XYZ file of C-alpha atoms in Angstrom:
310
model
C 2.917 -3.137 -3.804
C 6.472 -1.971 -3.140
C 9.322 -3.702 -4.930
C 12.557 -4.664 -3.192
C 14.596 -4.534 -6.402
C 15.131 -8.275 -6.596
C 13.540 -11.201 -8.343
C 11.881 -11.160 -11.746
C 12.172 -7.814 -13.587
C 8.542 -7.881 -14.682
C 5.671 -6.735 -12.528
C 3.343 -9.383 -11.205
C -0.291 -9.297 -12.303
C -1.484 -7.381 -9.203
C 1.442 -4.971 -9.504
C 0.763 -4.426 -13.192
C -2.875 -3.604 -12.496
C -1.986 -1.089 -9.800
C 0.715 0.554 -11.892
C -1.585 0.676 -14.917
C -4.208 2.533 -12.873
C -1.599 4.884 -11.388
C 0.001 5.659 -14.744
C -3.422 6.105 -16.325
C -4.150 8.749 -13.708
C -0.728 10.294 -14.307
C -1.384 10.596 -18.031
C -4.766 12.111 -17.247
C -3.101 14.749 -15.057
C -0.439 15.319 -17.729
C -3.150 16.502 -20.107
C -4.983 18.382 -17.385
C -1.873 20.520 -16.939
C -1.212 20.715 -20.675
C -4.702 21.969 -21.541
C -4.980 24.627 -18.827
C -3.844 27.443 -21.121
C -6.033 26.448 -24.117
C -9.046 26.206 -21.793
C -8.271 29.619 -20.309
C -7.066 31.226 -23.562
C -10.077 33.528 -23.928
C -9.968 34.602 -20.276
C -6.185 35.119 -20.381
C -6.432 37.199 -23.558
C -9.090 39.401 -21.994
C -7.231 39.690 -18.679
C -3.844 40.596 -20.174
C -5.092 42.393 -23.287
C -3.627 39.966 -25.843
C -4.637 39.856 -29.471
C -4.848 36.623 -31.471
C -1.231 36.777 -32.561
C 0.023 37.109 -28.986
C -2.323 34.383 -27.798
C -1.030 32.130 -30.577
C 2.570 32.728 -29.488
C 1.735 31.572 -25.956
C -0.211 28.538 -27.173
C 2.481 27.412 -29.623
C 5.452 27.923 -27.275
C 4.586 24.692 -25.451
C 5.289 22.599 -28.533
C 8.665 24.197 -29.213
C 9.806 22.928 -25.852
C 7.935 19.642 -26.148
C 9.804 18.484 -29.252
C 13.271 19.074 -27.751
C 13.269 16.547 -24.898
C 11.710 13.488 -26.552
C 14.887 11.605 -27.482
C 16.955 12.607 -24.452
C 14.055 11.717 -22.161
C 13.897 8.196 -23.557
C 17.682 7.755 -23.335
C 17.908 8.874 -19.714
C 14.912 6.705 -18.804
C 16.607 3.639 -20.275
C 19.636 4.312 -18.060
C 18.224 5.364 -14.683
C 14.633 4.077 -14.853
C 11.514 5.488 -16.425
C 9.685 5.898 -13.109
C 12.367 8.297 -11.818
C 12.288 10.523 -14.892
C 8.508 10.414 -14.983
C 8.025 11.436 -11.353
C 10.730 14.114 -11.417
C 9.212 15.758 -14.480
C 5.680 15.473 -13.071
C 6.657 17.145 -9.809
C 8.297 19.976 -11.772
C 5.419 20.631 -14.181
C 2.860 20.269 -11.374
C 4.675 22.884 -9.296
C 5.065 25.179 -12.308
C 1.357 24.928 -13.099
C 0.383 25.656 -9.491
C 2.544 28.768 -9.108
C 1.797 30.279 -12.543
C -1.101 32.505 -11.315
C 1.031 33.672 -8.385
C 3.977 34.609 -10.595
C 1.800 36.603 -12.998
C 1.046 38.964 -10.111
C 4.694 39.899 -9.577
C 5.655 40.584 -13.187
C 4.437 43.105 -15.731
C 5.802 41.249 -18.773
C 2.934 38.794 -18.843
C 3.359 37.763 -22.481
C 7.051 36.978 -22.038
C 6.448 35.143 -18.785
C 3.604 33.000 -20.088
C 5.547 32.179 -23.252
C 8.609 31.096 -21.260
C 6.408 29.207 -18.802
C 4.721 27.237 -21.560
C 8.065 26.549 -23.237
C 9.407 25.162 -19.958
C 6.210 23.154 -19.528
C 6.841 21.605 -22.931
C 10.410 20.688 -21.988
C 9.222 18.987 -18.801
C 6.294 17.122 -20.347
C 8.311 16.048 -23.384
C 10.015 13.287 -21.391
C 6.769 11.726 -20.149
C 5.794 9.376 -22.956
C 9.379 8.275 -23.753
C 9.937 7.478 -20.058
C 6.577 5.710 -19.962
C 7.547 3.571 -22.966
C 10.898 2.765 -21.372
C 9.293 1.812 -18.055
C 6.655 -0.446 -19.569
C 9.118 -2.124 -21.925
C 11.207 -3.140 -18.907
C 8.448 -4.070 -16.457
C 5.506 -5.407 -18.498
C 5.488 -8.773 -20.225
C 5.494 -8.772 -24.008
C 2.053 -10.366 -24.280
C 0.488 -7.563 -22.195
C 2.633 -4.654 -23.305
C 0.578 -3.093 -26.107
C -2.685 -3.340 -24.183
C -1.119 -1.849 -21.038
C 0.494 1.026 -22.919
C -2.673 1.883 -24.812
C -4.752 1.688 -21.629
C -2.375 4.112 -19.924
C -2.430 6.284 -23.050
C -6.196 6.718 -22.842
C -5.481 8.979 -19.884
C -4.709 11.700 -22.433
C -8.317 11.662 -23.601
C -9.657 11.361 -20.048
C -7.502 14.284 -18.955
C -8.758 16.454 -21.802
C -12.346 15.601 -20.902
C -11.820 16.186 -17.172
C -10.136 19.563 -17.526
C -12.581 20.535 -20.273
C -15.553 19.935 -17.967
C -14.144 20.809 -14.537
C -11.941 23.587 -15.911
C -14.851 25.323 -17.624
C -16.856 25.267 -14.405
C -13.940 26.545 -12.335
C -13.299 29.220 -14.939
C -16.911 30.431 -14.716
C -17.126 30.266 -10.928
C -13.689 31.280 -9.625
C -11.656 32.647 -12.536
C -8.805 31.334 -14.662
C -6.406 31.083 -11.694
C -8.460 28.271 -10.146
C -7.901 26.041 -13.201
C -4.123 26.229 -12.705
C -4.399 25.615 -8.955
C -6.674 22.618 -9.522
C -4.442 20.942 -12.099
C -1.140 21.669 -10.364
C -2.291 20.552 -6.920
C -3.698 17.252 -8.224
C -0.428 16.510 -10.037
C 1.664 17.142 -6.927
C -0.690 14.963 -4.880
C -0.339 12.155 -7.443
C 3.459 12.340 -7.299
C 3.414 12.226 -3.489
C 1.082 9.216 -3.319
C 3.047 7.330 -5.979
C 6.353 7.869 -4.170
C 4.876 7.002 -0.790
C 2.903 3.864 -1.633
C 4.520 2.329 -4.731
C 8.228 3.077 -4.435
C 10.882 2.510 -1.791
C 13.651 4.925 -0.881
C 16.017 2.794 -2.933
C 13.817 3.247 -5.994
C 13.992 7.023 -5.635
C 17.781 7.255 -5.350
C 19.725 7.918 -8.555
C 23.341 6.672 -8.230
C 26.092 8.890 -9.617
C 27.363 6.189 -11.955
C 23.880 5.874 -13.453
C 23.834 9.611 -14.127
C 27.238 9.442 -15.797
C 26.104 6.471 -17.853
C 23.033 8.359 -19.044
C 25.160 11.202 -20.414
C 26.999 9.018 -22.903
C 25.636 6.489 -25.387
C 27.610 3.255 -25.631
C 28.193 1.615 -28.987
C 26.213 -1.425 -27.901
C 23.145 0.692 -27.137
C 23.341 2.892 -30.222
C 20.138 3.075 -32.199
C 20.591 2.277 -35.921
C 18.939 5.498 -37.067
C 19.885 5.123 -40.741
C 18.359 1.666 -40.932
C 15.240 2.766 -39.087
C 14.570 5.705 -41.380
C 14.815 3.438 -44.404
C 11.794 1.468 -43.180
C 8.412 2.406 -44.623
C 6.511 1.614 -41.368
C 8.648 4.165 -39.517
C 7.626 6.918 -41.919
C 4.016 5.752 -41.767
C 4.043 6.154 -37.980
C 5.758 9.551 -38.198
C 3.288 10.917 -40.759
C 0.298 9.495 -38.860
C 1.489 11.021 -35.589
C 2.200 14.360 -37.275
C -1.274 14.541 -38.830
C -3.058 13.378 -35.688
C -1.190 15.662 -33.297
C -1.383 18.772 -35.478
C -5.119 18.361 -36.058
C -5.961 17.476 -32.460
C -3.977 20.271 -30.837
C -5.109 22.869 -33.359
C -8.717 22.069 -32.498
C -7.954 21.866 -28.799
C -6.127 25.203 -28.735
C -8.565 27.292 -30.761
C -12.028 25.814 -30.198
C -12.650 27.868 -27.015
C -11.798 31.041 -28.932
C -13.990 29.956 -31.862
C -17.030 29.367 -29.647
C -16.491 32.656 -27.839
C -16.353 34.652 -31.072
C -19.063 32.735 -32.921
C -21.568 32.582 -30.051
C -20.678 35.608 -27.872
C -24.091 35.857 -26.178
C -24.738 32.146 -25.852
C -23.910 29.758 -23.013
C -22.027 27.767 -25.632
C -19.255 30.350 -25.460
C -18.726 29.800 -21.751
C -18.600 26.061 -22.327
C -15.943 26.247 -25.020
C -13.587 24.186 -22.895
C -16.133 21.396 -22.673
C -16.630 21.458 -26.441
C -12.855 21.397 -26.928
C -12.872 17.954 -25.347
C -15.190 16.502 -28.003
C -12.322 15.230 -30.230
C -10.915 13.373 -27.228
C -14.292 11.820 -26.476
C -14.642 10.528 -30.027
C -11.111 9.089 -30.102
C -11.495 7.299 -26.760
C -13.673 4.473 -28.053
C -11.186 2.884 -30.438
C -7.942 3.066 -28.486
C -8.205 0.004 -26.241
C -9.919 -2.039 -28.963
C -7.086 -1.388 -31.425
C -4.556 -2.263 -28.728
C -6.129 -5.676 -28.343
C -5.657 -6.251 -32.067
C -2.068 -4.992 -31.982
C -0.879 -7.080 -29.040
C -0.303 -10.344 -30.981
C 1.721 -8.422 -33.563
C 4.193 -6.948 -31.105
C 7.715 -8.304 -31.072
C 10.060 -8.438 -28.104
C 11.789 -5.161 -28.930
C 8.705 -3.342 -30.080
C 8.809 -0.744 -27.318
C 12.385 -0.875 -26.085
C 13.887 0.543 -29.255
C 11.265 3.213 -29.641
C 11.411 4.706 -26.151
C 13.742 7.308 -27.639
C 11.155 9.766 -28.751
C 8.425 7.799 -30.546
């Protein structure tokens, strides 16, 4: 399934299927790494002696970093290729997740370290969806674009469910460190297999002129921000995303703590991570169906212009 860089810019049907499966798995692992701290929040608080305020600082620090790299991630992906940005960021956050338990053993400032670690995790994961949108807008045909993107996006729900189930078991059996090792190692393995079997050496090289081009924004490629923000649909999408994300991640971050405090003597408390995945399970059913309805409504530039942070 390797590409030689020539011929039609779009993936063929077999290539599209393979890449869809690979990117679906990548999105799944993205959320596996993202949810490690919420799943282990109760265990981390007990291990390091954090109160709720300190635990909240660690949980929220991810999103401060996450919001900073959305636009720049989409811009760089448009210039050098979304697959390069995606794989570079995945290798970095996978490695960071894997070594987090090891680094906590060599520092006494655990709160500061975990806060900085989650902030850096947010910076690295913030480029994922913009680079994914850029990649699919360049390689997937318009008629298949919305369905492909939504199918790949369901990996976020799958990842939450996987780490909620497997992470809770690992947490009970081997401790919170095993959840980080599990998620980080799988991410690094995914990056290795993707580079080895789907990309050539040429695909992995980033020319210097491409890097220089990504730093500056040409007048021809400038996004008409003023015109965009005058459109009612843009604000509808922003408000919908804000409400959905804030609700979902609030539940995801604090449900394990809620179950632990509400049912301290029950097995429900030890399965808080599994219960935290319930919102993802309920949202899974409508994603692909809605994508099928949206596909005929997509225009040619529907994803290209919005790879810069939407």
